[in-house]
Amino acid sequence: MHLTILYRGPIISCNYGCEYCPFAKRQQSAAELAVDRQALEQFVNWVAQHSQHQFSILFTPWGEALIHNWYQQALVQLTQIPHVHKAAIQTNLSCQLDWVEECNKDRLALWATFHPEWVSRDRFLSKCLELDRRGVRFSAGVVGFPKYKDEITNLRRELPNHVYLWINAVKKELPNLSTQDRNFFESIDPLYELNTQHYPSFGRACRAGESVISVDGDGKMRRCHFIKEPIGNIYERDWETALCDRLCTNQTCHCHIGYVHLDYLELDKVFGSGILERIPNNWALQRLR
Ligand code: SF4
Ligand code: SF4
């Protein structure tokens, strides 16, 4: 079985302070961080021990995890495990990047978000260029507020063509956007409009709960991050029995890490093997033409 896991441990802190974010500048005590570290180590060991399955893993922390060396080491370890196809993480890219050299880079991917109010474009760009130089697969992106348009224009101009720059649609701001704003975002990210939708999902087939699950620091399995009801626990013997076809019980799904698994959207054809780190299929090839 090939299982995709979205892992979100107990971390809820960040070194940046984006005004719209509940984790902005939140700090955790050494004891709280130790719990996160222990949970992550247990998870990585569990993956290593289940060599009868294939795994793809995306870390979707609440806050910034990659500034902590235990997440860097988790990626080093996971990418060295033969039955792990991919280990990816969402990050603000503020950490040092030398650790990537210890990874199997064929299996590593980063989902990097630029926060113009917290880091200069030059600094974010230099990290992106470093990733590129080091041969790491990554997408870069920005939250789609019109106030960032100049920064986005410049970032697109400065990033290598083969790096995909996504724009996250701010759903509740959409009614306030002009046609020009939406056209602008689409000129940067041809898939921007895909991200502006609340996709009807109730009663629809979704791979979440069958071949994709979310796992928390205690090992609790959920179908996805958006349906809170647990379906099992990976640390229990019978964990695999929880995996089965299920229809979505939410009315809509509006986040990339969720709706890409809705069968009827067929977004696996759009993103292919880059579905976790949000890189469209053959993006680099298309841009080189
Ligand atoms: S970088 Fe991400 S986690 Fe940190 S404050 Fe900004 S949005 Fe929140
Ligand atoms: S459609 Fe979205 S909310 Fe529904 S099960 Fe899939 S990922 Fe979860």
Short mmCIF file of C-alpha atoms and ligand atoms in Angstrom, two decimals:
data_model
loop_
_atom_site.label_atom_id
_atom_site.label_comp_id
_atom_site.label_asym_id
_atom_site.label_seq_id
_atom_site.Cartn_x
_atom_site.Cartn_y
_atom_site.Cartn_z
CA MET A 1 0.00 0.00 0.00
CA HIS A 2 1.14 3.55 -0.73
CA LEU A 3 -0.01 5.81 2.07
CA THR A 4 0.29 9.59 2.08
CA ILE A 5 0.48 11.10 5.55
CA LEU A 6 0.00 14.73 6.50
CA TYR A 7 1.75 14.95 9.87
CA ARG A 8 1.01 17.76 12.32
CA GLY A 9 2.69 17.42 15.70
CA PRO A 10 2.17 19.45 18.87
CA ILE A 11 4.17 22.44 17.65
CA ILE A 12 2.18 25.71 17.70
CA SER A 13 4.85 28.39 17.58
CA CYS A 14 6.56 30.55 15.00
CA ASN A 15 9.45 32.97 14.66
CA TYR A 16 7.42 35.21 12.32
CA GLY A 17 4.43 37.34 13.27
CA CYS A 18 2.02 37.45 10.32
CA GLU A 19 -1.00 39.44 11.49
CA TYR A 20 -3.58 36.97 10.18
CA CYS A 21 -2.01 33.94 11.87
CA PRO A 22 -2.90 32.47 15.30
CA PHE A 23 0.65 31.17 15.78
CA ALA A 24 2.34 34.49 15.07
CA LYS A 25 5.28 35.04 17.45
CA ARG A 26 3.93 32.39 19.76
CA GLN A 27 6.55 30.72 21.86
CA GLN A 28 6.59 27.31 23.51
CA SER A 29 8.52 26.22 26.55
CA ALA A 30 11.46 23.84 26.33
CA ALA A 31 9.25 21.16 27.87
CA GLU A 32 6.53 21.65 25.23
CA LEU A 33 9.08 21.52 22.44
CA ALA A 34 10.56 18.36 23.93
CA VAL A 35 7.12 16.73 23.65
CA ASP A 36 7.00 17.73 19.98
CA ARG A 37 10.46 16.31 19.40
CA GLN A 38 9.61 13.02 21.08
CA ALA A 39 6.40 12.69 19.09
CA LEU A 40 8.24 13.31 15.86
CA GLU A 41 10.93 10.77 16.68
CA GLN A 42 8.27 8.19 17.45
CA PHE A 43 6.57 8.92 14.13
CA VAL A 44 9.79 8.61 12.11
CA ASN A 45 10.59 5.31 13.85
CA TRP A 46 7.11 4.04 13.08
CA VAL A 47 7.52 4.88 9.39
CA ALA A 48 10.95 3.19 9.35
CA GLN A 49 9.49 0.03 10.90
CA HIS A 50 6.64 -0.33 8.36
CA SER A 51 8.67 -1.40 5.37
CA GLN A 52 5.75 -3.43 4.01
CA HIS A 53 4.17 -0.11 2.92
CA GLN A 54 5.30 2.84 0.79
CA PHE A 55 4.95 6.33 2.24
CA SER A 56 4.81 9.94 1.11
CA ILE A 57 4.84 12.42 3.96
CA LEU A 58 4.05 16.11 4.18
CA PHE A 59 4.67 18.02 7.40
CA THR A 60 1.98 20.68 7.81
CA PRO A 61 2.94 22.23 11.15
CA TRP A 62 0.95 24.84 12.99
CA GLY A 63 3.75 27.38 13.08
CA GLU A 64 7.30 27.06 11.83
CA ALA A 65 8.92 23.68 12.40
CA LEU A 66 11.97 23.70 10.19
CA ILE A 67 13.86 26.10 12.48
CA HIS A 68 14.06 23.15 14.90
CA ASN A 69 16.81 20.71 14.14
CA TRP A 70 14.62 17.71 14.96
CA TYR A 71 12.49 18.45 11.89
CA GLN A 72 15.61 18.81 9.76
CA GLN A 73 16.88 15.49 11.09
CA ALA A 74 13.47 13.87 10.54
CA LEU A 75 13.69 14.84 6.88
CA VAL A 76 17.26 13.55 6.70
CA GLN A 77 16.14 10.22 8.17
CA LEU A 78 12.90 9.87 6.22
CA THR A 79 14.51 10.60 2.86
CA GLN A 80 17.04 7.84 3.54
CA ILE A 81 14.36 5.20 4.14
CA PRO A 82 13.94 3.12 0.97
CA HIS A 83 10.15 2.75 1.36
CA VAL A 84 9.62 6.52 1.72
CA HIS A 85 8.96 8.03 -1.70
CA LYS A 86 8.85 11.61 -0.54
CA ALA A 87 9.24 13.70 2.59
CA ALA A 88 8.11 17.31 2.27
CA ILE A 89 7.42 20.23 4.61
CA GLN A 90 5.65 23.57 4.63
CA THR A 91 8.03 26.28 5.82
CA ASN A 92 8.73 30.01 5.87
CA LEU A 93 12.28 29.10 4.79
CA SER A 94 13.94 31.10 7.57
CA CYS A 95 16.21 28.24 8.67
CA GLN A 96 19.75 27.42 7.62
CA LEU A 97 19.85 24.96 4.74
CA ASP A 98 23.12 23.07 5.11
CA TRP A 99 21.28 20.00 6.52
CA VAL A 100 19.71 19.28 3.12
CA GLU A 101 23.07 17.85 2.05
CA GLU A 102 22.47 14.94 4.44
CA CYS A 103 19.14 14.11 2.77
CA ASN A 104 18.47 11.93 -0.21
CA LYS A 105 17.45 14.92 -2.32
CA ASP A 106 15.55 12.76 -4.80
CA ARG A 107 12.97 12.29 -2.05
CA LEU A 108 13.01 15.72 -0.42
CA ALA A 109 10.68 18.62 -1.24
CA LEU A 110 9.85 21.97 0.35
CA TRP A 111 6.74 24.14 0.19
CA ALA A 112 8.14 27.58 0.93
CA THR A 113 6.01 30.61 1.72
CA PHE A 114 7.23 34.21 1.37
CA HIS A 115 5.89 36.56 4.05
CA PRO A 116 6.75 40.07 2.78
CA GLU A 117 5.98 41.71 6.11
CA TRP A 118 8.45 39.54 7.98
CA VAL A 119 11.36 38.95 5.69
CA SER A 120 12.93 40.94 2.90
CA ARG A 121 12.43 39.65 -0.60
CA ASP A 122 16.20 39.49 -1.02
CA ARG A 123 16.54 37.18 1.92
CA PHE A 124 13.72 34.88 0.86
CA LEU A 125 15.02 34.87 -2.70
CA SER A 126 18.55 34.01 -1.57
CA LYS A 127 17.17 30.99 0.31
CA CYS A 128 15.24 29.90 -2.79
CA LEU A 129 18.35 30.27 -4.93
CA GLU A 130 20.30 28.28 -2.38
CA LEU A 131 17.73 25.48 -2.52
CA ASP A 132 17.94 25.55 -6.28
CA ARG A 133 21.73 25.48 -6.22
CA ARG A 134 21.67 22.57 -3.80
CA GLY A 135 19.30 20.67 -6.10
CA VAL A 136 16.26 20.62 -3.79
CA ARG A 137 12.78 20.44 -5.29
CA PHE A 138 10.51 23.19 -3.96
CA SER A 139 7.59 25.46 -4.69
CA ALA A 140 7.49 29.05 -3.51
CA GLY A 141 4.37 31.02 -2.80
CA VAL A 142 2.75 34.09 -1.37
CA VAL A 143 -0.62 34.77 0.23
CA GLY A 144 -2.73 36.64 -2.32
CA PHE A 145 -3.21 40.05 -0.75
CA PRO A 146 -3.24 42.89 -3.34
CA LYS A 147 -0.86 44.89 -1.08
CA TYR A 148 1.86 42.37 -1.97
CA LYS A 149 1.52 42.81 -5.73
CA ASP A 150 4.80 44.69 -6.21
CA GLU A 151 6.74 42.19 -4.15
CA ILE A 152 5.12 39.32 -6.04
CA THR A 153 5.96 40.88 -9.42
CA ASN A 154 9.57 41.30 -8.41
CA LEU A 155 9.84 37.85 -6.86
CA ARG A 156 8.47 36.25 -10.03
CA ARG A 157 11.00 38.22 -12.10
CA GLU A 158 13.89 37.22 -9.85
CA LEU A 159 13.09 33.54 -9.33
CA PRO A 160 14.34 31.12 -11.96
CA ASN A 161 11.62 30.36 -14.49
CA HIS A 162 11.50 26.71 -13.55
CA VAL A 163 10.45 27.50 -9.96
CA TYR A 164 6.67 27.45 -9.58
CA LEU A 165 5.33 30.47 -7.68
CA TRP A 166 1.84 29.83 -6.34
CA ILE A 167 -0.58 32.41 -5.00
CA ASN A 168 -2.81 31.37 -2.13
CA ALA A 169 -6.29 32.78 -2.57
CA VAL A 170 -7.57 34.53 0.56
CA LYS A 171 -11.14 33.25 0.30
CA LYS A 172 -12.81 35.84 2.49
CA GLU A 173 -11.04 38.68 0.65
CA LEU A 174 -12.16 37.51 -2.78
CA PRO A 175 -15.27 39.76 -2.91
CA ASN A 176 -12.99 42.76 -2.34
CA LEU A 177 -10.62 41.91 -5.19
CA SER A 178 -10.93 43.73 -8.50
CA THR A 179 -10.86 41.90 -11.81
CA GLN A 180 -7.39 43.37 -12.31
CA ASP A 181 -6.25 41.88 -8.99
CA ARG A 182 -7.50 38.43 -9.97
CA ASN A 183 -6.00 38.73 -13.44
CA PHE A 184 -2.72 39.78 -11.88
CA PHE A 185 -2.65 36.78 -9.54
CA GLU A 186 -3.51 34.49 -12.43
CA SER A 187 -0.72 35.99 -14.55
CA ILE A 188 1.70 34.94 -11.81
CA ASP A 189 0.10 31.60 -10.99
CA PRO A 190 -1.88 30.02 -13.83
CA LEU A 191 -3.53 27.77 -11.22
CA TYR A 192 -4.64 30.66 -8.97
CA GLU A 193 -8.33 30.33 -9.89
CA LEU A 194 -8.23 26.67 -8.87
CA ASN A 195 -7.44 27.83 -5.35
CA THR A 196 -10.28 30.38 -5.19
CA GLN A 197 -13.04 27.74 -5.00
CA HIS A 198 -14.99 26.06 -2.24
CA TYR A 199 -15.40 22.70 -3.96
CA PRO A 200 -18.61 20.83 -3.22
CA SER A 201 -17.44 17.72 -1.38
CA PHE A 202 -20.34 16.30 0.64
CA GLY A 203 -21.01 12.73 -0.47
CA ARG A 204 -18.11 12.83 -2.92
CA ALA A 205 -15.33 10.26 -3.11
CA CYS A 206 -12.04 11.49 -1.68
CA ARG A 207 -8.78 9.63 -1.17
CA ALA A 208 -8.56 11.11 2.36
CA GLY A 209 -9.20 8.24 4.76
CA GLU A 210 -8.23 5.60 2.25
CA SER A 211 -4.77 6.30 0.84
CA VAL A 212 -4.22 9.71 2.47
CA ILE A 213 -4.51 10.41 6.20
CA SER A 214 -3.57 13.06 8.69
CA VAL A 215 -1.69 12.04 11.83
CA ASP A 216 -1.08 14.06 14.99
CA GLY A 217 1.67 13.80 17.59
CA ASP A 218 -0.19 11.09 19.53
CA GLY A 219 -0.55 8.99 16.40
CA LYS A 220 -4.24 9.78 16.07
CA MET A 221 -5.41 9.22 12.50
CA ARG A 222 -7.94 11.46 10.82
CA ARG A 223 -9.11 11.44 7.25
CA CYS A 224 -7.73 14.92 6.70
CA HIS A 225 -7.07 18.11 8.63
CA PHE A 226 -10.64 19.27 8.01
CA ILE A 227 -12.69 16.43 9.51
CA LYS A 228 -11.87 16.31 13.19
CA GLU A 229 -13.30 12.89 14.04
CA PRO A 230 -10.45 10.38 14.55
CA ILE A 231 -10.57 7.13 12.57
CA GLY A 232 -7.84 5.21 14.43
CA ASN A 233 -4.29 5.42 15.73
CA ILE A 234 -1.14 4.43 13.88
CA TYR A 235 0.38 3.17 17.14
CA GLU A 236 -2.32 0.54 17.56
CA ARG A 237 -1.96 -2.90 16.01
CA ASP A 238 -5.08 -2.69 13.89
CA TRP A 239 -4.39 0.78 12.45
CA GLU A 240 -4.68 -0.39 8.84
CA THR A 241 -8.31 -1.49 9.32
CA ALA A 242 -9.27 2.19 9.55
CA LEU A 243 -8.34 2.76 5.91
CA CYS A 244 -11.28 2.36 3.55
CA ASP A 245 -13.36 4.15 0.92
CA ARG A 246 -15.35 6.93 2.48
CA LEU A 247 -17.45 9.78 1.14
CA CYS A 248 -16.68 13.28 2.38
CA THR A 249 -18.91 14.50 5.21
CA ASN A 250 -18.04 18.19 4.88
CA GLN A 251 -20.07 20.43 2.60
CA THR A 252 -17.05 21.89 0.82
CA CYS A 253 -13.28 21.66 0.65
CA HIS A 254 -11.19 24.72 -0.13
CA CYS A 255 -7.58 24.10 0.81
CA HIS A 256 -4.95 22.64 -1.55
CA ILE A 257 -3.89 20.00 0.96
CA GLY A 258 -7.48 18.74 1.02
CA TYR A 259 -9.21 19.20 -2.32
CA VAL A 260 -6.32 17.77 -4.35
CA HIS A 261 -7.50 14.38 -3.04
CA LEU A 262 -11.11 14.76 -4.21
CA ASP A 263 -11.54 12.17 -6.94
CA TYR A 264 -13.80 14.13 -9.25
CA LEU A 265 -11.38 17.07 -9.55
CA GLU A 266 -8.70 14.78 -10.99
CA LEU A 267 -5.99 17.09 -9.70
CA ASP A 268 -3.54 14.23 -9.54
CA LYS A 269 -3.37 14.74 -13.31
CA VAL A 270 -2.49 18.42 -12.80
CA PHE A 271 0.08 17.97 -10.04
CA GLY A 272 1.32 14.43 -10.65
CA SER A 273 4.20 13.57 -8.34
CA GLY A 274 4.38 17.21 -7.13
CA ILE A 275 0.96 17.08 -5.48
CA LEU A 276 2.35 17.27 -1.91
CA GLU A 277 4.77 20.14 -2.43
CA ARG A 278 2.32 21.89 -4.81
CA ILE A 279 4.32 21.77 -8.01
CA PRO A 280 2.30 21.20 -11.19
CA ASN A 281 3.27 18.27 -13.35
CA ASN A 282 6.13 19.07 -15.71
CA TRP A 283 6.22 22.70 -14.55
CA ALA A 284 9.95 23.06 -15.13
CA LEU A 285 9.67 21.52 -18.59
CA GLN A 286 6.78 23.80 -19.57
CA ARG A 287 8.74 26.87 -18.49
CA LEU A 288 11.85 25.90 -20.39
CA ARG A 289 9.97 25.64 -23.68
S1 SF4 B 1 5.21 32.28 8.97
FE1 SF4 B 1 3.40 30.96 8.80
S2 SF4 B 1 3.12 30.07 10.83
FE2 SF4 B 1 4.51 31.83 11.04
S3 SF4 B 1 3.21 33.55 11.60
FE3 SF4 B 1 3.43 33.58 9.38
S4 SF4 B 1 1.66 32.39 8.59
FE4 SF4 B 1 1.88 31.92 10.81
S1 SF4 B 2 -12.87 16.51 0.35
FE1 SF4 B 2 -11.58 17.68 1.78
S2 SF4 B 2 -12.73 17.70 3.70
FE2 SF4 B 2 -13.57 16.03 2.45
S3 SF4 B 2 -12.46 14.20 3.06
FE3 SF4 B 2 -11.41 15.07 1.28
S4 SF4 B 2 -9.80 16.38 2.14
FE4 SF4 B 2 -11.27 15.96 3.78
#
